[in-house]
PDB file of C-alpha atoms and ligand atoms in Angstrom:
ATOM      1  CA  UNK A   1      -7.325  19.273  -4.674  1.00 86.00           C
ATOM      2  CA  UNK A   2      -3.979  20.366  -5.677  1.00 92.00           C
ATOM      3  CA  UNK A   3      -1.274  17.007  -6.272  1.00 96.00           C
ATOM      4  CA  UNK A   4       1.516  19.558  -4.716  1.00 94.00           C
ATOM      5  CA  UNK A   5       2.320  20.474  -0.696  1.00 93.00           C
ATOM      6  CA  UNK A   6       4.989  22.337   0.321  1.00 88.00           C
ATOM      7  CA  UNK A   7       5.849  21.898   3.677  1.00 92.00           C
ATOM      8  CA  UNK A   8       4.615  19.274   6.410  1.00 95.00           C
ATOM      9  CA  UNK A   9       0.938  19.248   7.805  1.00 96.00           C
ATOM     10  CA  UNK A  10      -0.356  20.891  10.490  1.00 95.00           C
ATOM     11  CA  UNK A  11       0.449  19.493  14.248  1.00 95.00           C
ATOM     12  CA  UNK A  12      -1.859  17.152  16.319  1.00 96.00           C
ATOM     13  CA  UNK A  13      -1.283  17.324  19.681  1.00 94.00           C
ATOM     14  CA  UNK A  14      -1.578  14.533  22.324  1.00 91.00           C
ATOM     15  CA  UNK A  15      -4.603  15.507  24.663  1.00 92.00           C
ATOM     16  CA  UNK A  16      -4.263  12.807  27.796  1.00 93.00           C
ATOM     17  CA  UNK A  17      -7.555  14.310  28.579  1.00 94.00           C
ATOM     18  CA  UNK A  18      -9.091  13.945  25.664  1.00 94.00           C
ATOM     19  CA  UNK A  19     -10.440  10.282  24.270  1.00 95.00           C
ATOM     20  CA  UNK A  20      -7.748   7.986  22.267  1.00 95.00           C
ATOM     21  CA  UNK A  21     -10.372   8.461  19.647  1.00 97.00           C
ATOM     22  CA  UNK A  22     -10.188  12.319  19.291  1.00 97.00           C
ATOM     23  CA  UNK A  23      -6.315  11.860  18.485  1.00 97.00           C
ATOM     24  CA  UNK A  24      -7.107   9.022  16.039  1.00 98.00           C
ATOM     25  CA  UNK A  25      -9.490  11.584  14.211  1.00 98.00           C
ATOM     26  CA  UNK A  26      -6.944  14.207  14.778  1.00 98.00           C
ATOM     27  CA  UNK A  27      -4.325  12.019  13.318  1.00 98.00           C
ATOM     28  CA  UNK A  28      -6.742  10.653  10.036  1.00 98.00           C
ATOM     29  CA  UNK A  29      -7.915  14.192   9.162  1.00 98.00           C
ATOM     30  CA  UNK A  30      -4.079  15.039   9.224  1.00 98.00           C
ATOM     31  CA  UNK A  31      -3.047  12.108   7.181  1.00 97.00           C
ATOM     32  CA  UNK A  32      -5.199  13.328   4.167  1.00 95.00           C
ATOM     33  CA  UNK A  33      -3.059  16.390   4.366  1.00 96.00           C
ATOM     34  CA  UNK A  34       0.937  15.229   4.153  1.00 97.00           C
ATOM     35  CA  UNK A  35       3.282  15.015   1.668  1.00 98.00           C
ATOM     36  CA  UNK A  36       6.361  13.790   0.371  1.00 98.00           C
ATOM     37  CA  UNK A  37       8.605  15.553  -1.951  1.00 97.00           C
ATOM     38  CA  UNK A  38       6.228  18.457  -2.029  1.00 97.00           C
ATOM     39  CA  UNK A  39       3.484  15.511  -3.444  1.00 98.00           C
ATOM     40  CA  UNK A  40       0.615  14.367  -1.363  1.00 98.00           C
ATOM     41  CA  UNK A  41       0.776  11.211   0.028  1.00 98.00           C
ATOM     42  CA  UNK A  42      -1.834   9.919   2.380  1.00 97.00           C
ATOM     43  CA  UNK A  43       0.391   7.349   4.789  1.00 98.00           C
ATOM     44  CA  UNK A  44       0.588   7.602   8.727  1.00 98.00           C
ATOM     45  CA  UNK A  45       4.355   7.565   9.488  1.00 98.00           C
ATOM     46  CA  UNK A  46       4.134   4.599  11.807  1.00 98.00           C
ATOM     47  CA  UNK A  47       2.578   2.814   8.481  1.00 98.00           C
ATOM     48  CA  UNK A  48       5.416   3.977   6.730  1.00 98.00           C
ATOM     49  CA  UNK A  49       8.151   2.859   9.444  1.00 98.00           C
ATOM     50  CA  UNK A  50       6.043  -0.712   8.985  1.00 98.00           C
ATOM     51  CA  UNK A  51       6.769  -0.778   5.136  1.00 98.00           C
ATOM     52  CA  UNK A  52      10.419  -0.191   5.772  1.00 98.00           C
ATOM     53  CA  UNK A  53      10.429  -3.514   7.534  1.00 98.00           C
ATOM     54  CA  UNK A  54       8.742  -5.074   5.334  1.00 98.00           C
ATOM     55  CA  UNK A  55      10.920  -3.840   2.702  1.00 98.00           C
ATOM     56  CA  UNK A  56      14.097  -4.797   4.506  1.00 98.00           C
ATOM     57  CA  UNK A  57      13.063  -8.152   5.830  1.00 98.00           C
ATOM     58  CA  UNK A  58      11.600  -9.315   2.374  1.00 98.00           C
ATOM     59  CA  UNK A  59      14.095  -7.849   0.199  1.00 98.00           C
ATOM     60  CA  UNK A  60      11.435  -6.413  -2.216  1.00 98.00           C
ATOM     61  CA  UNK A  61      13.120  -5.042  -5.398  1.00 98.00           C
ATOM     62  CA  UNK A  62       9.614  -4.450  -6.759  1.00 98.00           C
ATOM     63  CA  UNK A  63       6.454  -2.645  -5.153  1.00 99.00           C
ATOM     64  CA  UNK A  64       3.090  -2.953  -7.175  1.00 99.00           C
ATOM     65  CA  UNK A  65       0.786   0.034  -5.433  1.00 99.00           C
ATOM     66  CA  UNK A  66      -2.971   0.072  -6.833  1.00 99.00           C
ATOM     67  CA  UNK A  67      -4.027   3.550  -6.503  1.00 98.00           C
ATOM     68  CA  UNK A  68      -1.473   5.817  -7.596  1.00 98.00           C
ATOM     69  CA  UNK A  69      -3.608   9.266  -6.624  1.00 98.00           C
ATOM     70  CA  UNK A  70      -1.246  11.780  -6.983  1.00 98.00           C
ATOM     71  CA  UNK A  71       1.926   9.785  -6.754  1.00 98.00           C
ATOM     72  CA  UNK A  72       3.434  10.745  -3.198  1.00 98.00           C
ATOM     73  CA  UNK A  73       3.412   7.294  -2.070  1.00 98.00           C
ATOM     74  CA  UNK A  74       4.816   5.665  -5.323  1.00 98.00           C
ATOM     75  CA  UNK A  75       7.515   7.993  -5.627  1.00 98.00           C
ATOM     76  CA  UNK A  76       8.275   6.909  -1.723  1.00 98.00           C
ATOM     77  CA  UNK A  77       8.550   3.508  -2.107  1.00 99.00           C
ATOM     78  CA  UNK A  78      10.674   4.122  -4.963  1.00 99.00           C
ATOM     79  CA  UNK A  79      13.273   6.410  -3.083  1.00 98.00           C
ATOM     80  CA  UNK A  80      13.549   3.382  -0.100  1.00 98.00           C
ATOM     81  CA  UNK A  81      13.707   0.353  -2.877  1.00 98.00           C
ATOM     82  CA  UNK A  82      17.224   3.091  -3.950  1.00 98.00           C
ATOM     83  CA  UNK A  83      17.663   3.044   0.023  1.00 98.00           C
ATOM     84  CA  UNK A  84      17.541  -0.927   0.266  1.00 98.00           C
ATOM     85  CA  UNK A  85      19.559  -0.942  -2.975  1.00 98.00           C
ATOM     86  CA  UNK A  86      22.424   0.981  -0.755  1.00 98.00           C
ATOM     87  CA  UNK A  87      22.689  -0.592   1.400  1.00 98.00           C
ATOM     88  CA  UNK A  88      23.035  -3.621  -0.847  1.00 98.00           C
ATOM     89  CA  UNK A  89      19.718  -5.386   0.354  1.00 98.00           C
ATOM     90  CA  UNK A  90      18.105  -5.626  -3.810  1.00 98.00           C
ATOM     91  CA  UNK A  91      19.847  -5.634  -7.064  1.00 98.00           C
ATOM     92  CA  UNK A  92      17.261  -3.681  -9.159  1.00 98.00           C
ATOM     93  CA  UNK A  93      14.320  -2.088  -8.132  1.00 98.00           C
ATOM     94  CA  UNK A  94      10.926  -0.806  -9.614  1.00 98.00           C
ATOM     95  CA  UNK A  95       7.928   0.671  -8.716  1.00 99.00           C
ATOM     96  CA  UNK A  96       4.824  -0.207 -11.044  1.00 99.00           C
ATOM     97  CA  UNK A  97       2.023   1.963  -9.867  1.00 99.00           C
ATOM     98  CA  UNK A  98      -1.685   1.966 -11.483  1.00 99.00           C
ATOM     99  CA  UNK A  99      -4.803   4.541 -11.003  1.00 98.00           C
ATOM    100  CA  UNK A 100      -8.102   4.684 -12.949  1.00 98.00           C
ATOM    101  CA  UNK A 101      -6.887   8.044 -13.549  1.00 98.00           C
ATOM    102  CA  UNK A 102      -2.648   7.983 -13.671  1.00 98.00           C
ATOM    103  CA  UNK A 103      -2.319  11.510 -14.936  1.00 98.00           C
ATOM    104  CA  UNK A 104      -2.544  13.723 -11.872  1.00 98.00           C
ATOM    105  CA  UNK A 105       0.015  10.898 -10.235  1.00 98.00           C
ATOM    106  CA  UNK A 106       2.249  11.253 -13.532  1.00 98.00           C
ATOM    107  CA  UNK A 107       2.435  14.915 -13.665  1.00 98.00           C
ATOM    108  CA  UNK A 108       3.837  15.181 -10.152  1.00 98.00           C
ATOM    109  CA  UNK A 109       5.966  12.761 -10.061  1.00 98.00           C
ATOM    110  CA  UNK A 110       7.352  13.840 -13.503  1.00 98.00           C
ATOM    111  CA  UNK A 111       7.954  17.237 -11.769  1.00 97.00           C
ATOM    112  CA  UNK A 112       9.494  16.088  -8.759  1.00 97.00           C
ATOM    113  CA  UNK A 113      11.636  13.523 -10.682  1.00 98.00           C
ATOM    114  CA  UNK A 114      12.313  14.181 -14.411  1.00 98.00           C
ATOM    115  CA  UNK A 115      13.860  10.781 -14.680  1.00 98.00           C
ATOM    116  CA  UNK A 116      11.450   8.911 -12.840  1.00 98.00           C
ATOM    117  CA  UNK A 117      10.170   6.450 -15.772  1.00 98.00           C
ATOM    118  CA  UNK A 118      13.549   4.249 -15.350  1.00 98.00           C
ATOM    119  CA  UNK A 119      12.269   3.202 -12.022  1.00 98.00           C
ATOM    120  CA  UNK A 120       8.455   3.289 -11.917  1.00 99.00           C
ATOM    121  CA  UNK A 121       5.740   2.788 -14.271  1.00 98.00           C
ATOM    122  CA  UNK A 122       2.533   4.351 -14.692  1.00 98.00           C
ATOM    123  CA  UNK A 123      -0.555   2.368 -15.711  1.00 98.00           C
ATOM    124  CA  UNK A 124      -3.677   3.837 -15.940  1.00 98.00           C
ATOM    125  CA  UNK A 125      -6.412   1.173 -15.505  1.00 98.00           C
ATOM    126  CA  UNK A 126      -8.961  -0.219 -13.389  1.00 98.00           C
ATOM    127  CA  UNK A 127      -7.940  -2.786 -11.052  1.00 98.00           C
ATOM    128  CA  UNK A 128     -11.294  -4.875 -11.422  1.00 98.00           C
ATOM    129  CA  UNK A 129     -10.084  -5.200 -15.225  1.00 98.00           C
ATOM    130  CA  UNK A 130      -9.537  -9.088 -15.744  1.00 98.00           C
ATOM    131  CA  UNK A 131      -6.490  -8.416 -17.592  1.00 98.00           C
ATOM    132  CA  UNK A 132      -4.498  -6.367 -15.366  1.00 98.00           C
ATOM    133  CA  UNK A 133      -2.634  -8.797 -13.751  1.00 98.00           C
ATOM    134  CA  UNK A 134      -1.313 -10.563 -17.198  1.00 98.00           C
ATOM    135  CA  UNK A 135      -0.077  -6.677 -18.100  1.00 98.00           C
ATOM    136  CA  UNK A 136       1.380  -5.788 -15.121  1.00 98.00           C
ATOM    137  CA  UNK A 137       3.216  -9.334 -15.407  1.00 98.00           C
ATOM    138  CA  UNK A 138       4.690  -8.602 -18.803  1.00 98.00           C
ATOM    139  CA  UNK A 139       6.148  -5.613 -16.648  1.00 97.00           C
ATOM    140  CA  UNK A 140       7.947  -7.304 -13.934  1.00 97.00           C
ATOM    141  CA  UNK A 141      11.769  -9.082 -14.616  1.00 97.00           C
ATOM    142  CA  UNK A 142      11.658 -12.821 -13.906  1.00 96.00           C
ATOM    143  CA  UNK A 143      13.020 -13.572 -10.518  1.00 96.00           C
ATOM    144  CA  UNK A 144      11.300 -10.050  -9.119  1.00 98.00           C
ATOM    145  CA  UNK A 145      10.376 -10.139  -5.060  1.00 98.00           C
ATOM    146  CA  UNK A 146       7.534  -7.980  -5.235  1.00 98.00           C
ATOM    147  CA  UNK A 147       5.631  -6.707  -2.550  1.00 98.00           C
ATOM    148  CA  UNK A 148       1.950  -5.254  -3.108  1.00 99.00           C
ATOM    149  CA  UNK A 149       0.261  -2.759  -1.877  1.00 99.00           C
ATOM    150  CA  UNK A 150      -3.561  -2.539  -2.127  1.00 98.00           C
ATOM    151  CA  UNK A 151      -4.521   0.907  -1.929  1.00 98.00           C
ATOM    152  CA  UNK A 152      -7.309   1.897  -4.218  1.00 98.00           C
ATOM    153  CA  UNK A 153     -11.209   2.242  -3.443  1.00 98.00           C
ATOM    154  CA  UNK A 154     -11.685   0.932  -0.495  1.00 98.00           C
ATOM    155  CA  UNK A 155     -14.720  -0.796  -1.171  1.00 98.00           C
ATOM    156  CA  UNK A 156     -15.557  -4.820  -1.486  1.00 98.00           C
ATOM    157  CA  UNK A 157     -15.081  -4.820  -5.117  1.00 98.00           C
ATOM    158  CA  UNK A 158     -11.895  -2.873  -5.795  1.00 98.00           C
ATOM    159  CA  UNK A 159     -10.710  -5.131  -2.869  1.00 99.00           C
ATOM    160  CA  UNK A 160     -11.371  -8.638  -4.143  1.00 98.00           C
ATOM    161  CA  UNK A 161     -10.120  -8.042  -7.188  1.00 98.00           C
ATOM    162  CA  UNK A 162      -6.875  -6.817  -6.131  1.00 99.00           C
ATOM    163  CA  UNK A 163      -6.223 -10.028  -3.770  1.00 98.00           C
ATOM    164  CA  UNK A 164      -7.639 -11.695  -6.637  1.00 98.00           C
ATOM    165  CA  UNK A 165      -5.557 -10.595  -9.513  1.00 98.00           C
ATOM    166  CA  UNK A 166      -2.111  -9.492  -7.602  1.00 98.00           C
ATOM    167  CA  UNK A 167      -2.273 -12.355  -4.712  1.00 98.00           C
ATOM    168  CA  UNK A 168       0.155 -14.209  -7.442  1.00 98.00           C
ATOM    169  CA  UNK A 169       2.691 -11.979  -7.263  1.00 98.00           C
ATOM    170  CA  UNK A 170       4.179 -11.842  -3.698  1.00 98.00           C
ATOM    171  CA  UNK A 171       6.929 -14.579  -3.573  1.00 98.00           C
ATOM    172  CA  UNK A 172       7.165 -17.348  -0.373  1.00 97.00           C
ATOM    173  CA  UNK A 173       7.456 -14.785   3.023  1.00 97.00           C
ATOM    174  CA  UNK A 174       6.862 -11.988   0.831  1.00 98.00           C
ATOM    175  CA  UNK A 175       3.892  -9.387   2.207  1.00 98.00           C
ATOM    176  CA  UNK A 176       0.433  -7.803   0.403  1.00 99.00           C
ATOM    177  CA  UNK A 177      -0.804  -5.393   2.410  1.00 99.00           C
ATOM    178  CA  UNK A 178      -4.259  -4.064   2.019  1.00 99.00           C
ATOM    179  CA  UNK A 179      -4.658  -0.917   3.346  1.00 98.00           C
ATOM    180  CA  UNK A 180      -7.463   1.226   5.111  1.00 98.00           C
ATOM    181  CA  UNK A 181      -9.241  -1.594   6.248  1.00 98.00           C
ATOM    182  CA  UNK A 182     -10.615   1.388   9.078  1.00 98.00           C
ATOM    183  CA  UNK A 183     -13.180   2.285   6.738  1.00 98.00           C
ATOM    184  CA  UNK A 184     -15.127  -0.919   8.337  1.00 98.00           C
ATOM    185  CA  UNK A 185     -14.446  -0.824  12.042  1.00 98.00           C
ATOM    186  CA  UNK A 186     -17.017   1.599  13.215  1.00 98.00           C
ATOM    187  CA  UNK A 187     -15.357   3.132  15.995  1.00 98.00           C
ATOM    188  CA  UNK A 188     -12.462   4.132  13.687  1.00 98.00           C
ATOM    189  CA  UNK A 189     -15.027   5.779  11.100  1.00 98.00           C
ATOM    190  CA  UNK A 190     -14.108   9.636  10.364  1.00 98.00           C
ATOM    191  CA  UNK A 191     -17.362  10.204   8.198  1.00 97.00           C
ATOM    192  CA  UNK A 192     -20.402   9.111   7.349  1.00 97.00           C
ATOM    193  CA  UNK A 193     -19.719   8.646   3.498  1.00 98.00           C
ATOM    194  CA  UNK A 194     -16.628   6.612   4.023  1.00 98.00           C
ATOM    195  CA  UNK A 195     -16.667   3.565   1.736  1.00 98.00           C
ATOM    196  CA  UNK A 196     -16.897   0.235   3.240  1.00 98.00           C
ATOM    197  CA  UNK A 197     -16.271  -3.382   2.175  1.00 98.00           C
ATOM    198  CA  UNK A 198     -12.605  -3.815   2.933  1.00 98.00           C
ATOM    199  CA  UNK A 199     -12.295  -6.347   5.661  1.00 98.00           C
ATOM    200  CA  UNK A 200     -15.394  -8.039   4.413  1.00 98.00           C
ATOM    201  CA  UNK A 201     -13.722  -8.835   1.083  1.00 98.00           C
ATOM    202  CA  UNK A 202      -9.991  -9.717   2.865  1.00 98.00           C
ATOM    203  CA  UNK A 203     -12.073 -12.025   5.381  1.00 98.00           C
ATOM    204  CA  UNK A 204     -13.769 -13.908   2.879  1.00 98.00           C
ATOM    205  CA  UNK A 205     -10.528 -14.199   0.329  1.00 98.00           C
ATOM    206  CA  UNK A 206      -8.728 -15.454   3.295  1.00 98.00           C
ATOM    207  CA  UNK A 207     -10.742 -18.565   3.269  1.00 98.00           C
ATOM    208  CA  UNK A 208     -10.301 -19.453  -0.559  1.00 98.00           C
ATOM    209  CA  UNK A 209      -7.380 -21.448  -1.131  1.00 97.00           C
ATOM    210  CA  UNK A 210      -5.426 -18.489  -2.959  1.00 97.00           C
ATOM    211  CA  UNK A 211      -6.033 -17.027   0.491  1.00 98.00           C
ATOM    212  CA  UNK A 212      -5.153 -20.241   2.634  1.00 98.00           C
ATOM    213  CA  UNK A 213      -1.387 -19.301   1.069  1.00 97.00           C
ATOM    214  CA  UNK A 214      -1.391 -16.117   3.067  1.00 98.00           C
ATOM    215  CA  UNK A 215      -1.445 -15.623   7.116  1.00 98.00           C
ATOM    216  CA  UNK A 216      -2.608 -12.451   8.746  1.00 98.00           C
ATOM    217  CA  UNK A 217      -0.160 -10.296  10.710  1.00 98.00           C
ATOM    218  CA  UNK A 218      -1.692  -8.365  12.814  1.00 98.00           C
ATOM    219  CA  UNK A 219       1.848  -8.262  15.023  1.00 98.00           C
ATOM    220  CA  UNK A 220       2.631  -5.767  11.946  1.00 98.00           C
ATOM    221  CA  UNK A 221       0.738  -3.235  12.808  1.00 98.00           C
ATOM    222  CA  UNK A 222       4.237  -2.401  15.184  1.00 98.00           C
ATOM    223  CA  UNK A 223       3.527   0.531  16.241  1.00 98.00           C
ATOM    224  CA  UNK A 224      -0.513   0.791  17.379  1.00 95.00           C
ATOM    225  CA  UNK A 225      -1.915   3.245  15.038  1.00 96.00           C
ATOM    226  CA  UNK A 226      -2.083   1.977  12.174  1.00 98.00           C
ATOM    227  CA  UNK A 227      -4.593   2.859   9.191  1.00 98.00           C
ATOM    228  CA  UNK A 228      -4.348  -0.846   7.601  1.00 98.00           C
ATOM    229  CA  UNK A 229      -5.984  -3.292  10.467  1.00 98.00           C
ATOM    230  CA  UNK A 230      -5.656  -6.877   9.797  1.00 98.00           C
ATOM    231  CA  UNK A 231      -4.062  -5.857   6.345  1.00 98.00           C
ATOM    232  CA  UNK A 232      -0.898  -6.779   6.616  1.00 98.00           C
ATOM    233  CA  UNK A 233      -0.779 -10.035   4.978  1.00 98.00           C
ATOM    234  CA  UNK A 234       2.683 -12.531   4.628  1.00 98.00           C
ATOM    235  CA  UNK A 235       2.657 -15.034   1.864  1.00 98.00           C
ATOM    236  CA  UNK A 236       3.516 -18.433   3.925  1.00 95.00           C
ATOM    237  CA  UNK A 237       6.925 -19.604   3.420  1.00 85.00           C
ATOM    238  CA  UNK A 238       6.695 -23.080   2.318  1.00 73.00           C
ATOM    239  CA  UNK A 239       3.422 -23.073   0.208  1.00 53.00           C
ATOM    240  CA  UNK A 240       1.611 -25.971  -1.024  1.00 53.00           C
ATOM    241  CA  UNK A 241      -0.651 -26.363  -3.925  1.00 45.00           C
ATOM    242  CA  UNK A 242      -1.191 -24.525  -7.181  1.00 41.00           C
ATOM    243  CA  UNK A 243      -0.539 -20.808  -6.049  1.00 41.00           C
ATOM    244  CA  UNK A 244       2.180 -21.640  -3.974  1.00 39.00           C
ATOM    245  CA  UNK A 245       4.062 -23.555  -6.447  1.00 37.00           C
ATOM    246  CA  UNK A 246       7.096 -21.022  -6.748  1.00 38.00           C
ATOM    247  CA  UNK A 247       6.209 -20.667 -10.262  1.00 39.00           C
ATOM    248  CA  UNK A 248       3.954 -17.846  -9.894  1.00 43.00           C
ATOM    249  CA  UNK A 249       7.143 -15.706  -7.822  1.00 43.00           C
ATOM    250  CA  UNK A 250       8.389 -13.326 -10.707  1.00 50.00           C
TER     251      UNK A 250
HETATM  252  C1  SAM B 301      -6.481   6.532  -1.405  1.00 71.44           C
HETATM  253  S1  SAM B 301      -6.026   7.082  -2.996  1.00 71.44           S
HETATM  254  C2  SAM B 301      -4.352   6.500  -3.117  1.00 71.44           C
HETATM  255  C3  SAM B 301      -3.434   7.244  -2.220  1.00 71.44           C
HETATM  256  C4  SAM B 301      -1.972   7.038  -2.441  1.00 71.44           C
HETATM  257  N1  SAM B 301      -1.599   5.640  -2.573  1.00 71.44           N
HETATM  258  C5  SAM B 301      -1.221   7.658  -1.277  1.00 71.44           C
HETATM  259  O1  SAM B 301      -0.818   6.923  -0.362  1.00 71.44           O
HETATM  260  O2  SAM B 301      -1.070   8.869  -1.276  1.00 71.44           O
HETATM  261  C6  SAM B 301      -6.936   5.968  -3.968  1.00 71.44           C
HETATM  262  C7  SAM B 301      -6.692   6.029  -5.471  1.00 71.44           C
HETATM  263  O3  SAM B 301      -7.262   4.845  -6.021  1.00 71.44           O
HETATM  264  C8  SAM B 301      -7.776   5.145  -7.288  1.00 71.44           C
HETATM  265  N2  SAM B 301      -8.813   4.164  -7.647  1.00 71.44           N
HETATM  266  C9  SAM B 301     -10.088   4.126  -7.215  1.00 71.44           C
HETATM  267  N3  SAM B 301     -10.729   3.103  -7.765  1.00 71.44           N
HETATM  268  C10 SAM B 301      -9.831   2.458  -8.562  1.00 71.44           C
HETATM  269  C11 SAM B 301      -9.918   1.321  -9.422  1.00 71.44           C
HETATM  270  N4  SAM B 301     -11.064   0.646  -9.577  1.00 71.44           N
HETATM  271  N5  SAM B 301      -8.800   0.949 -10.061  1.00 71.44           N
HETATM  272  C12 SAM B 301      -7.648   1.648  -9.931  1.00 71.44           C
HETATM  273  N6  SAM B 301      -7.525   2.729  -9.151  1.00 71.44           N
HETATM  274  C13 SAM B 301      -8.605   3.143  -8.473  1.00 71.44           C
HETATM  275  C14 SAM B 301      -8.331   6.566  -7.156  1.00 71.44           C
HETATM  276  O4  SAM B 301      -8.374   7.181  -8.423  1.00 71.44           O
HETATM  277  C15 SAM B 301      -7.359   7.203  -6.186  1.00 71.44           C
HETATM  278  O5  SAM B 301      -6.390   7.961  -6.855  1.00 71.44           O
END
């Protein structure tokens, strides 16, 4: 699969006598097939319009993504942290985006955006590596409102150890959002060979007391399709106990 798309995807069209279902697939199988910037990036717009909330309302100056693919999406949420920055929401921004396999993301992205090292970083690494986290913190300016964005495997494993590792990260009312959590509510299953293990893994970190520091909001998912179910996540705003301490908000 080439990293580069020139031009928008082709149209889905709303059937009224067809099954809400049939659009949904319509809409997934169309998803896997945008682009920004002439790089793929696999985000429904009304997912997109959700992180522009979030991105306003939390004043995020930083976005960790895990799962880079071919670097659409990281070079996004760079060009909207320069948007926020306009309009005089952040002071600094950066984008620190990691892959298993960075390169395909690093090519297009240098491509698109010559210059695009001064305001996100690459990592290649595996997200289930214990010392991410410490790496990616030796990244991140003190004081940094970062908002994460869990977007890798899609399995149980890849999931936990996101919340796991990055959890620490998102400051008092910021958001971690943990995407594609469709991949485990049947009805919303494309294909057979999807991965699975998403909500399972958010559900049980939930109840752990890193988890007890975050509340589900499912009033995020604003505008009704969304690919993320239950994963939009809002760090509470007055935390108690070691996590929410403050001294974990970089
Ligand atoms: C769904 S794609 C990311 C799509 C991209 N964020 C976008 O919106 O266009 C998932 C990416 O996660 C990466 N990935 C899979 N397992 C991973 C792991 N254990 N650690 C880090 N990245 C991983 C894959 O290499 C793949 O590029």
């Amino acid at each position: 699969m080439t990293a580069h798309l020139e031009g928008p995807p082709a149209p889905v069209s709303i059937d009224l006598s067809e099954s809400l279902q049939t659009y949904w697939f319509d809409r997934v199988r169309q998803h896997t097939d945008d682009s920004y910037a002439g790089i793929r990036m696999s985000k429904f717009p009304e997912d997109l319009r959700v992180y522009e909330h979030l991105l306003w309302t939390s004043r995020a100056d930083v976005v960790i993504e895990i799962g880079a693919q071919f670097g659409g999406s990281a070079l996004w949420f760079r060009d909207r942290l320069r948007a926020m920055s306009t309009y005089g929401r952040i002071d600094r921004l950066l984008v620190v985006s990691i892959d298993i396999d960075i390169e395909p993301a690093r090519a297009a992205i240098a491509d698109a955006d010559p210059a695009y090292a001064q305001t996100i970083t690459l990592i290649s690494a595996d997200v289930c590596d214990p010392d991410l986290p410490a790496k990616v913190a030796g990244l991140i300016p003190a004081g940094s409102r970062c908002l994460v964005v869990e977007d890798a495997a899609h399995v149980y494993e890849t999931t936990m150890a996101a919340l796991r590792g990055f959890a620490q990260f998102v400051p008092p009312d910021g958001f971690f959002v943990v995407e594609d959590g469709c991949v485990d509510i049947e009805a919303m299953r494309l294909k057979r060979d999807w991965p699975r293990g998403v909500l399972p893994a958010l559900t049980e970190w939930l109840e752990t007391p890193a988890g007890a520091q975050f509340k589900a909001r499912p009033d995020l998912e604003i505008y009704g399709l969304s690919c993320h179910p239950h994963g939009f996540l809002q760090r509470v705003a007055t935390p108690t106990g070691p996590q929410g301490s403050g001294e974990q908000s970089r």
